[in-house]
Amino acid sequence: AGFWIGGLGYGEDLSIRGRVLEAVGNALPTKRPRFLPLKKGSPVEVLQAVLLGVDVVEVTFPTQMATSGYALTFEWEMPKEELEKDKEVAEEGLKGLEPETASDTKGVRHLNVRDAECRENFGPITASSPVKQYSRAYVHHLQLLHELFASMLLTQHNLHVYREFFAAIRSHIQAGTFRQYAAWFMRTQTVEDEAPNQEPKGKRRKI
């Protein structure tokens, strides 16, 4: 048994959410797991939640992005040399997560497969993608035709990325290096938020 933290994840500022999680976390026993359902659950939201003591999160971000035609392309493996950086410099990225300074403008690296640049790109979405046998050009073609297979491929890809992302988080928690990991991720794998909240509009295929 644990604690379910409700009422968050519905568009409130991350700074407000951070203050609530901090207050709730300080009031709850540390030996019981804390569950936080999020309407979206982007990597930035996940990192903030874990930083503030949440143990389990419910997210829809990977599938939302997939159905909107976006592939996640951020890296989840932090280079070992990051651990050797000066602590003050290394933790600079945490300002985007901490309650007093959390930022709502940060998205993560991603690819819009509808973009024209993918039309003749015959490389995979990423080198580590579980669907790398299908090129960006092919998925781009499927998206333009509104084929369900495009969403299936992107969903498989995005869930793989999230699975590895969560595995990295667990690994760094166990190693005692989560703060460095979160700071590195915020510094290197985030961009000004262009991520969609709604599916991009496009012409429907006539039947």
Coordinates of N, CA and C in Angstrom, one line a residue, residues 9-148:
G9 N -1.3 17.6 -12.6 CA -1.1 17.1 -13.9 C -2.1 17.6 -14.9
Y10 N -2.8 18.7 -14.6 CA -3.9 19.2 -15.4 C -3.6 20.6 -15.9
G11 N -2.3 20.8 -16.2 CA -1.9 22.1 -16.9 C -1.4 23.2 -15.9
E12 N -1.3 22.8 -14.6 CA -0.8 23.8 -13.7 C 0.7 24.1 -13.9
D13 N 1.2 25.2 -13.6 CA 2.6 25.5 -13.7 C 3.5 24.5 -13.0
L14 N 4.6 24.2 -13.5 CA 5.5 23.2 -12.8 C 6.0 23.8 -11.5
S15 N 6.1 25.1 -11.4 CA 6.6 25.7 -10.1 C 5.5 25.5 -9.1
I16 N 4.2 25.6 -9.4 CA 3.1 25.4 -8.5 C 3.1 23.9 -8.1
R17 N 3.2 23.0 -9.1 CA 3.1 21.6 -8.9 C 4.3 21.2 -8.0
G18 N 5.5 21.8 -8.2 CA 6.7 21.4 -7.5 C 6.5 21.8 -6.0
R19 N 5.9 22.9 -5.7 CA 5.7 23.3 -4.3 C 4.7 22.4 -3.6
V20 N 3.6 22.0 -4.4 CA 2.7 21.0 -3.8 C 3.3 19.7 -3.5
L21 N 4.1 19.2 -4.5 CA 4.8 17.9 -4.3 C 5.8 17.9 -3.1
E22 N 6.4 19.1 -3.0 CA 7.4 19.2 -1.9 C 6.7 19.2 -0.6
A23 N 5.6 19.9 -0.5 CA 4.8 19.9 0.8 C 4.2 18.6 1.1
V24 N 3.6 17.9 0.1 CA 3.0 16.6 0.3 C 4.1 15.6 0.7
G25 N 5.2 15.7 0.0 CA 6.3 14.7 0.2 C 6.8 14.8 1.6
N26 N 6.9 16.0 2.1 CA 7.5 16.2 3.5 C 6.5 15.7 4.6
A27 N 5.2 15.6 4.2 CA 4.2 15.1 5.2 C 4.0 13.6 5.1
L28 N 4.4 13.0 4.1 CA 4.1 11.5 4.0 C 5.3 10.7 4.5
P29 N 5.0 9.5 5.0 CA 6.0 8.6 5.4 C 6.9 8.2 4.3
T30 N 8.2 8.1 4.5 CA 9.2 7.8 3.4 C 9.2 6.3 3.0
K31 N 8.6 5.5 3.9 CA 8.7 4.0 3.6 C 7.5 3.5 2.7
R32 N 6.6 4.4 2.4 CA 5.5 4.0 1.6 C 5.6 4.7 0.2
P33 N 5.3 3.9 -0.9 CA 5.5 4.5 -2.3 C 4.4 5.6 -2.5
R34 N 4.8 6.5 -3.4 CA 3.9 7.6 -3.7 C 3.6 7.5 -5.2
F35 N 2.4 7.5 -5.6 CA 1.9 7.4 -7.0 C 1.3 8.7 -7.5
L36 N 1.8 9.1 -8.6 CA 1.4 10.4 -9.2 C 0.8 10.2 -10.6
P37 N -0.5 10.2 -10.8 CA -1.0 10.2 -12.2 C -0.9 11.5 -12.9
L38 N -0.3 11.5 -14.1 CA -0.2 12.8 -14.9 C -0.9 12.7 -16.2
K39 N -1.6 13.7 -16.5 CA -2.4 13.7 -17.8 C -1.4 13.5 -19.0
K40 N -0.2 14.1 -18.9 CA 0.7 14.1 -20.0 C 2.0 13.3 -19.6
G41 N 2.8 13.8 -18.7 CA 3.9 13.0 -18.2 C 5.1 13.1 -19.1
S42 N 5.5 14.3 -19.5 CA 6.7 14.5 -20.3 C 7.9 14.1 -19.5
P43 N 9.1 13.9 -20.1 CA 10.3 13.7 -19.4 C 10.6 14.7 -18.3
V44 N 10.4 16.0 -18.6 CA 10.6 17.0 -17.7 C 9.7 16.9 -16.4
E45 N 8.5 16.5 -16.7 CA 7.5 16.3 -15.6 C 8.0 15.1 -14.7
V46 N 8.4 14.1 -15.4 CA 8.8 12.8 -14.7 C 10.0 13.1 -13.8
L47 N 11.0 13.8 -14.4 CA 12.2 14.1 -13.6 C 11.9 15.0 -12.4
Q48 N 11.0 16.0 -12.6 CA 10.6 16.8 -11.4 C 10.0 15.9 -10.3
A49 N 9.0 15.1 -10.8 CA 8.3 14.2 -9.8 C 9.3 13.3 -9.0
V50 N 10.2 12.7 -9.7 CA 11.2 11.8 -9.1 C 12.1 12.6 -8.1
L51 N 12.5 13.8 -8.6 CA 13.4 14.6 -7.8 C 12.7 15.0 -6.4
L52 N 11.3 15.1 -6.5 CA 10.6 15.5 -5.3 C 10.0 14.3 -4.6
G53 N 10.5 13.1 -4.8 CA 10.1 12.0 -4.0 C 9.0 11.1 -4.5
V54 N 8.5 11.3 -5.7 CA 7.5 10.4 -6.3 C 8.1 9.1 -6.7
D55 N 7.5 8.0 -6.4 CA 8.0 6.7 -6.8 C 7.4 6.1 -8.1
V56 N 6.2 6.4 -8.3 CA 5.5 5.8 -9.5 C 4.7 6.9 -10.2
V57 N 4.8 7.0 -11.5 CA 4.1 8.0 -12.3 C 3.3 7.2 -13.4
E58 N 2.1 7.8 -13.7 CA 1.3 7.3 -14.8 C 1.4 8.4 -15.9
V59 N 1.8 7.9 -17.1 CA 2.0 8.9 -18.2 C 1.3 8.4 -19.5
T60 N 1.1 9.4 -20.3 CA 0.5 9.1 -21.7 C 1.4 9.7 -22.7
F61 N 2.4 10.4 -22.3 CA 3.2 11.2 -23.3 C 3.7 10.5 -24.5
P62 N 4.3 9.3 -24.3 CA 4.8 8.5 -25.5 C 3.8 8.2 -26.6
T63 N 2.6 7.9 -26.1 CA 1.5 7.5 -27.1 C 0.9 8.8 -27.6
Q64 N 0.7 9.8 -26.8 CA 0.2 11.1 -27.3 C 1.1 11.6 -28.5
M65 N 2.4 11.6 -28.2 CA 3.3 12.1 -29.3 C 3.2 11.2 -30.5
A66 N 3.1 9.9 -30.3 CA 3.1 9.0 -31.5 C 1.8 9.3 -32.3
T67 N 0.7 9.4 -31.7 CA -0.6 9.6 -32.5 C -0.6 11.0 -33.1
S68 N 0.2 11.9 -32.7 CA 0.3 13.2 -33.3 C 1.4 13.3 -34.3
G69 N 2.1 12.1 -34.6 CA 3.1 12.1 -35.6 C 4.5 12.5 -35.2
Y70 N 4.8 12.3 -33.9 CA 6.1 12.7 -33.4 C 6.9 11.5 -32.8
A71 N 8.2 11.5 -33.1 CA 9.1 10.4 -32.6 C 10.0 11.1 -31.6
L72 N 10.2 10.4 -30.5 CA 11.1 10.9 -29.4 C 12.5 10.6 -29.8
T73 N 13.4 11.6 -29.8 CA 14.8 11.4 -30.3 C 15.8 11.8 -29.2
F74 N 15.4 12.0 -28.0 CA 16.4 12.4 -27.0 C 17.2 11.2 -26.5
E75 N 18.4 11.5 -26.0 CA 19.3 10.5 -25.5 C 18.9 10.2 -24.0
W76 N 19.2 9.0 -23.5 CA 18.9 8.7 -22.1 C 20.2 8.3 -21.4
E77 N 21.2 8.0 -22.1 CA 22.5 7.6 -21.5 C 23.4 8.8 -21.2
M78 N 23.6 9.0 -19.9 CA 24.5 10.2 -19.6 C 26.0 9.8 -19.7
P79 N 26.8 10.5 -20.4 CA 28.2 10.2 -20.5 C 28.9 10.2 -19.1
K80 N 29.8 9.3 -18.9 CA 30.4 9.1 -17.6 C 31.2 10.4 -17.1
E81 N 31.7 11.1 -18.1 CA 32.5 12.3 -17.7 C 31.6 13.4 -17.1
E82 N 30.3 13.3 -17.2 CA 29.4 14.2 -16.5 C 29.5 14.1 -15.0
L83 N 29.9 13.0 -14.5 CA 30.0 12.8 -13.1 C 31.2 13.5 -12.5
E84 N 32.2 13.8 -13.4 CA 33.4 14.5 -13.0 C 33.3 16.0 -12.9
K85 N 32.2 16.5 -13.4 CA 32.1 18.0 -13.4 C 31.9 18.6 -12.1
D86 N 32.3 19.8 -11.9 CA 32.0 20.6 -10.7 C 30.6 20.5 -10.3
K87 N 30.3 20.2 -9.1 CA 28.9 20.0 -8.6 C 28.0 21.2 -8.9
E88 N 28.5 22.4 -8.7 CA 27.7 23.6 -8.9 C 27.4 23.8 -10.4
V89 N 28.3 23.5 -11.3 CA 28.1 23.6 -12.7 C 27.2 22.4 -13.2
A90 N 27.5 21.2 -12.7 CA 26.7 20.1 -13.1 C 25.2 20.2 -12.8
E91 N 24.9 20.8 -11.6 CA 23.5 20.9 -11.2 C 22.8 22.2 -11.7
E92 N 23.4 22.9 -12.6 CA 22.8 24.1 -13.1 C 21.4 23.8 -13.7
G93 N 21.3 22.6 -14.4 CA 20.1 22.3 -15.1 C 18.9 22.0 -14.2
L94 N 19.2 21.8 -12.9 CA 18.1 21.5 -11.9 C 17.2 22.7 -11.7
K95 N 17.6 23.9 -12.1 CA 16.8 25.1 -11.9 C 15.5 25.0 -12.6
G96 N 15.5 24.2 -13.7 CA 14.2 24.0 -14.5 C 13.3 23.0 -13.8
L97 N 13.7 22.4 -12.7 CA 12.9 21.4 -12.1 C 12.5 21.7 -10.6
E98 N 13.3 22.5 -10.0 CA 13.0 22.8 -8.6 C 11.8 23.7 -8.4
P99 N 11.1 23.6 -7.3 CA 9.8 24.3 -7.1 C 9.9 25.8 -7.3
E100 N 11.0 26.4 -6.9 CA 11.1 27.9 -7.0 C 11.4 28.4 -8.4
T101 N 12.0 27.5 -9.2 CA 12.5 28.0 -10.5 C 12.1 27.1 -11.6
A102 N 11.1 26.2 -11.4 CA 10.7 25.3 -12.5 C 10.2 26.0 -13.7
S103 N 10.6 25.4 -14.9 CA 10.2 26.1 -16.2 C 9.2 25.3 -16.9
D104 N 8.2 25.9 -17.5 CA 7.2 25.3 -18.3 C 7.5 25.4 -19.8
T105 N 8.6 25.9 -20.1 CA 8.9 26.1 -21.5 C 9.8 25.0 -22.1
K106 N 10.2 24.0 -21.3 CA 11.1 23.0 -21.8 C 10.4 21.8 -22.4
G107 N 10.6 21.5 -23.6 CA 10.2 20.2 -24.2 C 11.4 19.3 -24.4
V108 N 11.3 18.2 -25.1 CA 12.4 17.3 -25.3 C 12.7 17.2 -26.8
R109 N 13.9 16.7 -27.1 CA 14.2 16.5 -28.5 C 13.3 15.5 -29.2
H110 N 12.7 15.9 -30.3 CA 11.8 15.0 -31.0 C 11.8 15.3 -32.5
L111 N 11.2 14.4 -33.2 CA 11.2 14.5 -34.7 C 9.7 14.5 -35.2
N112 N 9.4 15.5 -36.0 CA 8.0 15.5 -36.6 C 8.2 14.8 -37.9
V113 N 7.6 13.6 -38.0 CA 7.8 12.8 -39.2 C 7.0 13.3 -40.4
R114 N 6.1 14.3 -40.1 CA 5.4 14.9 -41.2 C 6.2 15.9 -42.0
D115 N 7.3 16.4 -41.4 CA 8.1 17.4 -42.0 C 8.6 16.9 -43.3
A116 N 8.8 17.9 -44.2 CA 9.2 17.6 -45.6 C 10.7 17.0 -45.6
E117 N 11.5 17.4 -44.6 CA 12.8 16.9 -44.5 C 12.9 15.4 -44.4
C118 N 11.8 14.8 -44.0 CA 11.8 13.3 -43.8 C 11.4 12.6 -45.1
R119 N 10.9 13.3 -46.1 CA 10.3 12.7 -47.3 C 11.3 11.9 -48.0
E120 N 12.6 12.3 -48.1 CA 13.6 11.5 -48.8 C 14.7 11.1 -47.9
N121 N 14.4 11.0 -46.6 CA 15.4 10.5 -45.6 C 15.2 9.0 -45.4
F122 N 16.1 8.2 -45.9 CA 15.9 6.7 -45.9 C 16.7 6.1 -44.7
G123 N 17.1 6.9 -43.8 CA 17.7 6.4 -42.5 C 16.6 6.1 -41.5
P124 N 16.9 5.4 -40.4 CA 15.9 5.1 -39.4 C 15.6 6.3 -38.6
I125 N 14.5 6.2 -37.8 CA 14.2 7.3 -36.9 C 15.3 7.6 -36.0
T126 N 15.9 6.6 -35.3 CA 17.2 6.7 -34.6 C 17.9 5.3 -34.8
A127 N 19.2 5.3 -34.5 CA 19.9 4.1 -34.7 C 19.5 3.0 -33.7
S128 N 19.0 3.3 -32.5 CA 18.6 2.3 -31.6 C 17.1 2.0 -31.6
S129 N 16.4 2.5 -32.6 CA 14.9 2.3 -32.6 C 14.6 0.8 -32.8
P130 N 13.6 0.3 -32.2 CA 13.1 -1.1 -32.4 C 12.5 -1.2 -33.7
V131 N 12.2 -0.1 -34.4 CA 11.6 -0.2 -35.8 C 12.5 0.4 -36.8
K132 N 13.8 0.2 -36.6 CA 14.8 0.9 -37.5 C 14.8 0.3 -38.9
Q133 N 14.1 -0.8 -39.1 CA 14.0 -1.4 -40.5 C 13.1 -0.5 -41.3
Y134 N 12.3 0.4 -40.7 CA 11.5 1.3 -41.5 C 12.1 2.7 -41.5
S135 N 12.2 3.2 -42.6 CA 12.9 4.5 -42.8 C 12.0 5.7 -42.4
R136 N 12.6 6.8 -42.1 CA 11.8 8.1 -41.9 C 10.9 8.4 -43.1
A137 N 11.5 8.2 -44.3 CA 10.7 8.5 -45.5 C 9.4 7.6 -45.5
Y138 N 9.5 6.3 -45.1 CA 8.4 5.4 -45.2 C 7.3 5.9 -44.1
V139 N 7.8 6.2 -42.9 CA 6.8 6.6 -41.9 C 6.2 7.9 -42.3
H140 N 7.0 8.8 -42.9 CA 6.5 10.1 -43.4 C 5.3 9.8 -44.4
H141 N 5.6 8.9 -45.3 CA 4.6 8.5 -46.3 C 3.3 8.0 -45.7
L142 N 3.5 7.1 -44.7 CA 2.3 6.6 -44.0 C 1.5 7.7 -43.2
Q143 N 2.2 8.6 -42.7 CA 1.6 9.7 -42.0 C 0.7 10.6 -42.9
L144 N 1.3 10.9 -44.1 CA 0.5 11.7 -45.0 C -0.7 11.0 -45.5
L145 N -0.7 9.7 -45.5 CA -1.9 8.9 -45.9 C -2.8 8.5 -44.7
H146 N -2.4 9.0 -43.5 CA -3.2 8.7 -42.3 C -3.3 7.2 -42.1
E147 N -2.3 6.5 -42.4 CA -2.3 5.0 -42.1 C -2.1 4.7 -40.7
L148 N -2.9 3.8 -40.1 CA -2.7 3.4 -38.7 C -1.4 2.9 -38.4

